[in-house]
Every structure is written in C-alpha cells, then in structure tokens.
Amino acid sequence: MVGILVMMNNYFHDFATALVVVCTYGMLMMVRYVERSGGEESRRMVLALYPRMVHLTGGSVVFVMLAGVVRAFTYGDYEWQSAVSNNQVAALMVKHVILFALFFYGLGLWVKVHRKIREFRMAQGKS
C-alpha cells in the first residue's frame, strides 16, 4: 500500500512540475497577445484570469515542494533501487534534470508575466 502511495506521489509531483510550466507559458502567451493586439477587452480578460492562474500555478509550486519532501525521503527505496536493477540510472538522472530545468523555467516565466501584469494594472490606474 505504501508503495502505491509513493508511486502516486511521484506521478503527481512530475505532473505538478509540468503544470507550472504549462500555466506560466499559457499566461505568457495571453500577455503577449494583449501586447500585440492592444485591445482593452483582451487586457481586462487577462487581468481577470491572472489571479486564477496564480492560484493554480502557486498551488502546483507548493505541491511540488511538499511532494518533493516525500519523494526525497522515499527516493532510495522506491525509485533508485528500481532504476539500478533495470539499468536506467542515466534515464532517471536525465528525467530529473529536465524536470528541474522545466520547473525553474516556469518560475522564470511567472516572474516575467507578473511584471507585465503589473504594467497592465498601472496602465489601468490600479496598483
């Protein structure tokens, strides 16, 4: 039973990492659309959606951190042993490097989007 829970934790940990990138990239695409089109309706839509996307992305970041603690404590028994016995250590390392890079790329995009949203709000007279 514990093995199944650990496996689910690891799966959702990887999924949440991907969700961070997808959400922030989606926000960036919306912001860029508003910058190109310049429409007031588009700007209002992005400003209305941004807080909801922040909740989704922020929740994913928190989950990645919390599930990462569980994953770190169970890594040797549930992931490393399997990778060693199946000669997949290199693949496991590559996977973690890619997910680590994607997660921090997503955080970087979030910072970039947040700056643009702040500019949009200032242009509307909000702070």
Tab-separated table of C-alpha atoms in Angstrom:
chain	number	residue	atom	x	y	z
A	1	MET	CA	0.000	0.000	0.000
A	2	VAL	CA	2.815	2.414	0.851
A	3	GLY	CA	4.444	1.649	-2.495
A	4	ILE	CA	1.289	2.652	-4.348
A	5	LEU	CA	1.040	5.901	-2.393
A	6	VAL	CA	4.692	6.703	-3.099
A	7	MET	CA	4.215	5.927	-6.783
A	8	MET	CA	1.158	8.218	-6.916
A	9	ASN	CA	3.067	10.942	-5.068
A	10	ASN	CA	5.897	10.717	-7.594
A	11	TYR	CA	3.489	10.779	-10.534
A	12	PHE	CA	1.614	13.834	-9.252
A	13	HIS	CA	4.919	15.502	-8.375
A	14	ASP	CA	6.035	15.190	-12.010
A	15	PHE	CA	2.590	16.287	-13.216
A	16	ALA	CA	2.611	19.381	-10.986
A	17	THR	CA	6.041	20.301	-12.327
A	18	ALA	CA	4.684	20.177	-15.865
A	19	LEU	CA	1.618	22.144	-14.781
A	20	VAL	CA	3.825	25.003	-13.553
A	21	VAL	CA	5.394	25.314	-16.999
A	22	VAL	CA	2.115	24.950	-18.896
A	23	CYS	CA	0.282	27.509	-16.746
A	24	THR	CA	3.027	30.107	-16.870
A	25	TYR	CA	3.602	29.636	-20.593
A	26	GLY	CA	-0.141	29.971	-21.188
A	27	MET	CA	-0.171	33.187	-19.173
A	28	LEU	CA	2.804	34.475	-21.169
A	29	MET	CA	1.015	33.737	-24.458
A	30	MET	CA	-2.057	35.659	-23.271
A	31	VAL	CA	0.063	38.614	-22.165
A	32	ARG	CA	1.898	38.693	-25.497
A	33	TYR	CA	-1.422	38.614	-27.342
A	34	VAL	CA	-2.597	41.641	-25.378
A	35	GLU	CA	0.665	43.453	-26.098
A	36	ARG	CA	0.294	42.804	-29.842
A	37	SER	CA	-3.421	43.456	-30.173
A	38	GLY	CA	-3.647	46.295	-27.684
A	39	GLY	CA	-7.353	45.661	-27.150
A	40	GLU	CA	-8.875	46.832	-23.888
A	41	GLU	CA	-11.208	43.812	-23.727
A	42	SER	CA	-8.259	41.430	-24.042
A	43	ARG	CA	-6.379	43.312	-21.353
A	44	ARG	CA	-9.334	43.116	-18.964
A	45	MET	CA	-9.730	39.396	-19.669
A	46	VAL	CA	-6.059	38.719	-18.896
A	47	LEU	CA	-6.250	40.806	-15.728
A	48	ALA	CA	-9.346	38.843	-14.659
A	49	LEU	CA	-7.781	35.443	-15.422
A	50	TYR	CA	-4.382	36.144	-13.908
A	51	PRO	CA	-5.412	35.730	-10.227
A	52	ARG	CA	-6.980	32.346	-11.018
A	53	MET	CA	-3.884	31.220	-12.879
A	54	VAL	CA	-1.776	32.371	-9.934
A	55	HIS	CA	-3.793	30.096	-7.652
A	56	LEU	CA	-3.348	27.136	-9.986
A	57	THR	CA	0.351	27.768	-10.554
A	58	GLY	CA	1.049	28.666	-6.929
A	59	GLY	CA	-0.775	25.568	-5.738
A	60	SER	CA	1.319	23.487	-8.102
A	61	VAL	CA	4.529	25.060	-6.798
A	62	VAL	CA	3.509	24.339	-3.203
A	63	PHE	CA	2.604	20.763	-4.136
A	64	VAL	CA	5.945	20.284	-5.911
A	65	MET	CA	7.742	21.384	-2.750
A	66	LEU	CA	5.682	19.239	-0.374
A	67	ALA	CA	5.630	16.158	-2.595
A	68	GLY	CA	9.347	16.666	-3.193
A	69	VAL	CA	9.988	16.173	0.516
A	70	VAL	CA	8.135	12.852	0.435
A	71	ARG	CA	9.954	11.898	-2.747
A	72	ALA	CA	13.341	12.730	-1.239
A	73	PHE	CA	12.730	10.510	1.785
A	74	THR	CA	11.475	7.578	-0.295
A	75	TYR	CA	13.790	8.004	-3.284
A	76	GLY	CA	16.331	5.350	-2.380
A	77	ASP	CA	13.812	2.614	-1.719
A	78	TYR	CA	11.241	3.297	-4.413
A	79	GLU	CA	12.994	4.979	-7.335
A	80	TRP	CA	16.723	4.432	-7.129
A	81	GLN	CA	16.623	0.681	-6.489
A	82	SER	CA	14.329	0.115	-9.461
A	83	ALA	CA	16.487	2.271	-11.728
A	84	VAL	CA	19.667	0.427	-10.704
A	85	SER	CA	18.146	-3.022	-11.164
A	86	ASN	CA	16.810	-2.082	-14.629
A	87	ASN	CA	19.964	-0.244	-15.770
A	88	GLN	CA	18.024	3.019	-16.048
A	89	VAL	CA	20.086	5.278	-13.803
A	90	ALA	CA	21.101	7.554	-16.682
A	91	ALA	CA	17.488	7.876	-17.825
A	92	LEU	CA	16.372	8.689	-14.282
A	93	MET	CA	19.046	11.362	-13.942
A	94	VAL	CA	18.131	12.907	-17.300
A	95	LYS	CA	14.463	12.938	-16.293
A	96	HIS	CA	15.218	14.771	-13.060
A	97	VAL	CA	17.499	17.292	-14.760
A	98	ILE	CA	14.806	18.017	-17.359
A	99	LEU	CA	12.059	18.372	-14.732
A	100	PHE	CA	14.288	20.582	-12.568
A	101	ALA	CA	15.056	22.822	-15.556
A	102	LEU	CA	11.391	22.959	-16.591
A	103	PHE	CA	10.285	23.877	-13.079
A	104	PHE	CA	12.709	26.781	-12.809
A	105	TYR	CA	11.967	27.865	-16.374
A	106	GLY	CA	8.298	28.012	-15.361
A	107	LEU	CA	9.143	30.104	-12.305
A	108	GLY	CA	11.161	32.455	-14.502
A	109	LEU	CA	8.229	32.819	-16.883
A	110	TRP	CA	5.957	33.540	-13.931
A	111	VAL	CA	8.195	36.411	-12.818
A	112	LYS	CA	8.215	37.773	-16.372
A	113	VAL	CA	4.424	37.541	-16.644
A	114	HIS	CA	3.946	39.139	-13.234
A	115	ARG	CA	5.977	42.173	-14.327
A	116	LYS	CA	3.817	42.551	-17.435
A	117	ILE	CA	0.618	42.210	-15.403
A	118	ARG	CA	1.882	44.917	-13.056
A	119	GLU	CA	2.430	47.166	-16.100
A	120	PHE	CA	-1.103	46.421	-17.324
A	121	ARG	CA	-2.543	47.289	-13.925
A	122	MET	CA	-0.586	50.532	-13.737
A	123	ALA	CA	-1.791	51.463	-17.212
A	124	GLN	CA	-5.359	50.985	-15.966
A	125	GLY	CA	-4.720	53.057	-12.867
A	126	LYS	CA	-4.619	50.081	-10.463
A	127	SER	CA	-1.669	49.219	-8.269
